[in-house]
Coordinates of C-alpha atoms in Angstrom, one line a residue:
M1 CA -28.4 -26.0 -50.3
M2 CA -32.0 -25.0 -50.9
R3 CA -31.1 -21.3 -50.6
L4 CA -28.2 -21.9 -53.1
K5 CA -30.6 -23.6 -55.6
K6 CA -33.2 -20.8 -55.2
G7 CA -30.6 -18.1 -55.7
W8 CA -29.4 -19.8 -58.9
A9 CA -33.1 -20.3 -60.0
L10 CA -33.7 -16.6 -59.6
F11 CA -30.6 -15.8 -61.7
N12 CA -31.4 -18.5 -64.3
F13 CA -35.0 -17.3 -64.6
A14 CA -33.8 -13.7 -65.1
F15 CA -31.3 -14.8 -67.8
R16 CA -34.0 -16.8 -69.6
I17 CA -36.3 -13.8 -69.5
L18 CA -33.6 -11.8 -71.3
W19 CA -32.6 -14.5 -73.7
H20 CA -36.1 -15.6 -74.8
N21 CA -36.9 -11.9 -75.5
R22 CA -33.5 -11.0 -76.9
A23 CA -35.0 -9.7 -80.2
D24 CA -37.2 -7.3 -78.3
A25 CA -34.3 -6.4 -76.0
L26 CA -32.2 -5.6 -79.0
R27 CA -34.8 -3.4 -80.6
M28 CA -35.5 -1.6 -77.4
S29 CA -31.8 -0.9 -76.9
L30 CA -31.1 0.5 -80.3
V31 CA -32.3 4.0 -79.8
P32 CA -31.0 4.5 -76.3
A33 CA -27.6 2.9 -77.1
G34 CA -27.4 4.6 -80.4
S35 CA -28.1 8.1 -79.0
V36 CA -25.4 7.6 -76.3
L37 CA -22.9 6.4 -79.0
G38 CA -23.8 9.3 -81.3
F39 CA -23.4 11.8 -78.4
A40 CA -20.0 10.3 -77.4
M41 CA -18.7 10.2 -81.0
L42 CA -19.8 13.8 -81.6
L43 CA -17.8 14.9 -78.7
Y44 CA -14.9 12.8 -79.8
F45 CA -14.7 14.1 -83.3
V46 CA -15.2 17.7 -82.1
D47 CA -12.3 17.4 -79.7
P48 CA -10.7 14.0 -80.0
S49 CA -7.8 14.8 -77.7
G50 CA -10.1 16.0 -75.0
L51 CA -12.6 13.2 -74.7
D52 CA -11.0 11.7 -71.6
E53 CA -9.8 15.1 -70.3
T54 CA -12.8 17.5 -70.6
I55 CA -14.9 17.3 -67.5
L56 CA -17.9 18.8 -69.2
S57 CA -17.8 16.3 -71.9
F58 CA -17.6 13.5 -69.4
L59 CA -20.5 14.8 -67.3
G60 CA -22.6 15.3 -70.4
I61 CA -22.1 11.7 -71.6
L62 CA -22.6 10.5 -68.0
L63 CA -25.9 12.4 -67.6
W64 CA -27.3 11.4 -71.0
S65 CA -26.2 7.8 -70.5
T66 CA -27.9 7.7 -67.1
F67 CA -31.2 9.1 -68.5
M68 CA -31.1 6.6 -71.4
L69 CA -30.4 3.7 -69.0
V70 CA -33.3 4.7 -66.8
W71 CA -35.6 4.9 -69.8
L72 CA -34.4 1.5 -71.0
N73 CA -34.8 -0.1 -67.6
V74 CA -38.3 1.3 -67.1
G75 CA -39.3 0.2 -70.5
W76 CA -38.0 -3.3 -69.9
H77 CA -39.8 -3.6 -66.5
R78 CA -43.0 -2.5 -68.2
F79 CA -42.4 -4.9 -71.1
V80 CA -41.8 -7.9 -68.9
L81 CA -44.2 -7.2 -66.1
L82 CA -47.1 -5.5 -68.0
S83 CA -46.5 -6.9 -71.5
Q84 CA -46.5 -3.3 -72.7
R85 CA -45.0 -2.5 -76.0
S86 CA -44.5 0.8 -77.9
A87 CA -44.3 1.7 -81.5
M88 CA -41.1 1.4 -83.6
G89 CA -39.4 -0.9 -81.1
L90 CA -38.7 1.9 -78.6
P91 CA -38.9 1.1 -74.9
P92 CA -42.4 1.8 -73.5
V93 CA -42.6 5.4 -72.4
S94 CA -43.8 6.3 -69.0
L95 CA -42.8 9.8 -67.7
S96 CA -44.0 9.1 -64.2
G97 CA -42.2 5.8 -64.2
V98 CA -38.9 7.3 -65.4
L99 CA -39.1 10.1 -62.8
S100 CA -39.9 7.7 -60.0
Y101 CA -37.3 5.2 -61.1
G102 CA -34.7 7.9 -61.5
A103 CA -35.4 9.5 -58.1
L104 CA -35.3 6.2 -56.3
S105 CA -32.1 5.1 -58.0
A106 CA -30.5 8.4 -57.1
L107 CA -31.5 8.0 -53.5
M108 CA -30.1 4.5 -53.4
F109 CA -26.9 5.7 -55.0
I110 CA -26.5 8.4 -52.4
L111 CA -27.3 6.0 -49.6
A112 CA -24.7 3.5 -50.9
L113 CA -22.1 6.2 -51.3
G114 CA -22.7 7.5 -47.8
V115 CA -22.4 4.1 -46.3
L116 CA -19.3 3.4 -48.2
F117 CA -17.6 6.6 -46.9
V118 CA -18.6 5.7 -43.4
E119 CA -17.2 2.2 -43.8
I120 CA -13.9 3.5 -45.2
F121 CA -13.6 6.0 -42.3
V122 CA -14.5 3.6 -39.5
F123 CA -12.4 0.7 -40.7
G124 CA -9.6 3.2 -41.5
L125 CA -9.3 3.9 -37.8
L126 CA -8.7 0.2 -37.0
P127 CA -5.2 -1.2 -36.8
R128 CA -4.1 -2.5 -40.2
N129 CA -4.5 -6.2 -40.7
S130 CA -6.5 -6.6 -37.5
A131 CA -9.0 -9.4 -37.2
L132 CA -11.9 -7.0 -37.1
Q133 CA -10.7 -5.2 -40.2
M134 CA -10.0 -8.4 -42.1
F135 CA -13.3 -10.1 -41.3
G136 CA -15.6 -7.3 -40.4
Q137 CA -15.2 -5.3 -43.5
P138 CA -16.1 -8.1 -46.0
L139 CA -19.0 -9.1 -43.8
L140 CA -20.3 -5.5 -43.7
I141 CA -20.0 -5.3 -47.5
V142 CA -22.2 -8.5 -47.8
V143 CA -24.8 -7.0 -45.5
I144 CA -24.9 -3.7 -47.4
F145 CA -25.1 -5.7 -50.7
A146 CA -28.1 -7.6 -49.3
L147 CA -29.8 -4.5 -48.1
L148 CA -29.4 -2.7 -51.4
L149 CA -30.8 -5.7 -53.3
R150 CA -33.9 -5.7 -51.1
L151 CA -34.3 -2.0 -51.6
S152 CA -33.8 -2.4 -55.3
V153 CA -37.0 -4.5 -55.5
M154 CA -38.8 -1.1 -55.3
L155 CA -37.5 -0.2 -58.7
P156 CA -39.8 -2.5 -60.8
A157 CA -42.7 -1.3 -58.7
A158 CA -41.8 2.3 -59.4
A159 CA -41.4 1.6 -63.1
I160 CA -44.8 0.0 -63.5
G161 CA -46.6 2.5 -61.2
S162 CA -47.5 -0.1 -58.7
R163 CA -48.6 1.2 -55.3
V164 CA -46.2 -1.0 -53.4
L165 CA -44.7 0.5 -50.2
L166 CA -41.2 -0.1 -48.9
Q167 CA -42.6 -1.9 -46.0
D168 CA -44.5 -4.3 -48.3
V169 CA -41.3 -5.1 -50.2
W170 CA -39.3 -5.4 -47.0
Q171 CA -41.8 -7.8 -45.6
A172 CA -42.1 -9.8 -48.8
T173 CA -38.3 -10.3 -49.0
R174 CA -37.8 -11.0 -45.3
G175 CA -35.4 -13.9 -44.8
A176 CA -34.6 -14.1 -48.5
W177 CA -31.2 -12.4 -48.3
P178 CA -29.2 -15.6 -48.9
E179 CA -30.8 -16.3 -52.3
L180 CA -30.8 -12.6 -53.2
I181 CA -27.1 -12.4 -52.6
I182 CA -26.4 -15.6 -54.5
G183 CA -28.5 -14.5 -57.5
G184 CA -27.0 -11.0 -57.3
V185 CA -23.5 -12.3 -57.3
C186 CA -24.2 -14.4 -60.3
V187 CA -25.5 -11.3 -62.1
A188 CA -22.5 -9.3 -61.1
L189 CA -20.1 -12.0 -62.3
V190 CA -21.8 -12.1 -65.7
Q191 CA -21.7 -8.3 -65.9
F192 CA -18.0 -8.2 -65.0
A193 CA -17.2 -10.9 -67.6
L194 CA -19.0 -9.1 -70.3
L195 CA -17.3 -5.8 -69.6
A196 CA -14.0 -7.6 -69.6
L197 CA -14.8 -9.1 -73.0
A198 CA -15.8 -5.7 -74.3
I199 CA -12.7 -3.9 -73.0
I200 CA -9.8 -6.3 -73.3
P201 CA -10.1 -7.1 -77.1
A202 CA -10.4 -3.4 -77.8
E203 CA -7.3 -2.6 -75.9
E204 CA -5.4 -5.4 -77.7
L205 CA -6.6 -4.4 -81.2
L206 CA -6.1 -0.7 -81.0
R207 CA -3.5 1.0 -78.9
S208 CA -3.6 4.4 -80.5
R209 CA -5.6 7.6 -80.4
D210 CA -8.4 5.9 -82.3
E211 CA -9.0 3.4 -79.5
P212 CA -12.2 5.1 -78.3
L213 CA -13.7 4.3 -81.7
V214 CA -13.7 0.6 -80.6
M215 CA -13.9 1.1 -76.9
I216 CA -17.0 3.3 -76.8
P217 CA -19.4 1.2 -78.8
A218 CA -18.2 -2.0 -77.0
L219 CA -18.8 -0.4 -73.6
I220 CA -22.2 1.0 -74.5
L221 CA -23.4 -2.4 -75.8
A222 CA -22.1 -4.2 -72.8
S223 CA -23.7 -1.6 -70.5
A224 CA -27.0 -2.0 -72.2
F225 CA -27.0 -5.8 -71.8
N226 CA -25.8 -5.5 -68.2
A227 CA -28.6 -3.1 -67.4
L228 CA -31.3 -5.3 -68.9
L229 CA -29.8 -8.4 -67.1
F230 CA -30.0 -6.6 -63.7
S231 CA -33.5 -5.4 -64.5
S232 CA -34.5 -8.9 -65.4
F233 CA -33.2 -10.1 -62.1
L234 CA -35.2 -7.5 -60.3
N235 CA -38.3 -8.5 -62.3
A236 CA -37.7 -12.1 -61.2
V237 CA -37.4 -11.1 -57.6
Y238 CA -40.3 -8.7 -57.6
G239 CA -42.5 -11.1 -59.5
H240 CA -41.7 -14.0 -57.2
Y241 CA -41.7 -12.4 -53.7
V242 CA -44.1 -9.5 -54.2
E243 CA -46.5 -10.7 -56.9
K244 CA -46.1 -14.4 -55.8
R245 CA -45.3 -15.7 -59.3
P246 CA -43.4 -19.0 -59.8
I247 CA -39.8 -18.9 -61.0
S248 CA -40.0 -22.3 -62.8

């Protein structure tokens, strides 16, 4: 029960960080989200019929969106943990932080992808509906989720340029996997609900070739909020377990 309460406290603290600083979060999101929206709309109007079909257009939007999200996340970490602001409401700029954060995120993505492929291959060899497949696969997913959350605590350290090693983060979060999973699941549920609220109304309102005109802005805004919520959760975890800050 204590683990459940602490996991909820981490999520609640992260949400309050974002909500109490919502004006700053909105200002910091305007340029990154606006640039992605402008890029997507430019490609759409240049070739409306090919937005969902052109691989280069998709890759271009994906790469630019990833860069903007990394910049936004790094800026949010620096804003919350260092109280750093930048002019004109932009996310605080740190080239070294962006590069470190981006490289670490890419490594974690590759690691997660590799583990996922191995999991699919191994469990694909087992008899369908076997007990090991039915119970082992969900358990393995939970373990992987916990490991990735513990590794993700390195991201705020990379964003603020803190000389915190992986072994330091690993030791600081030792035994904390239940509350990390509970808090992480709460974050994921809110993110999923927000994406659903962004997509479903757009699909109901516009079922035509102009649907991207509603879908794209809704998805970009939802993605920006979700990114900041997850970053706030990592700030809460990093601040509590590594910097020993209270979460009350």
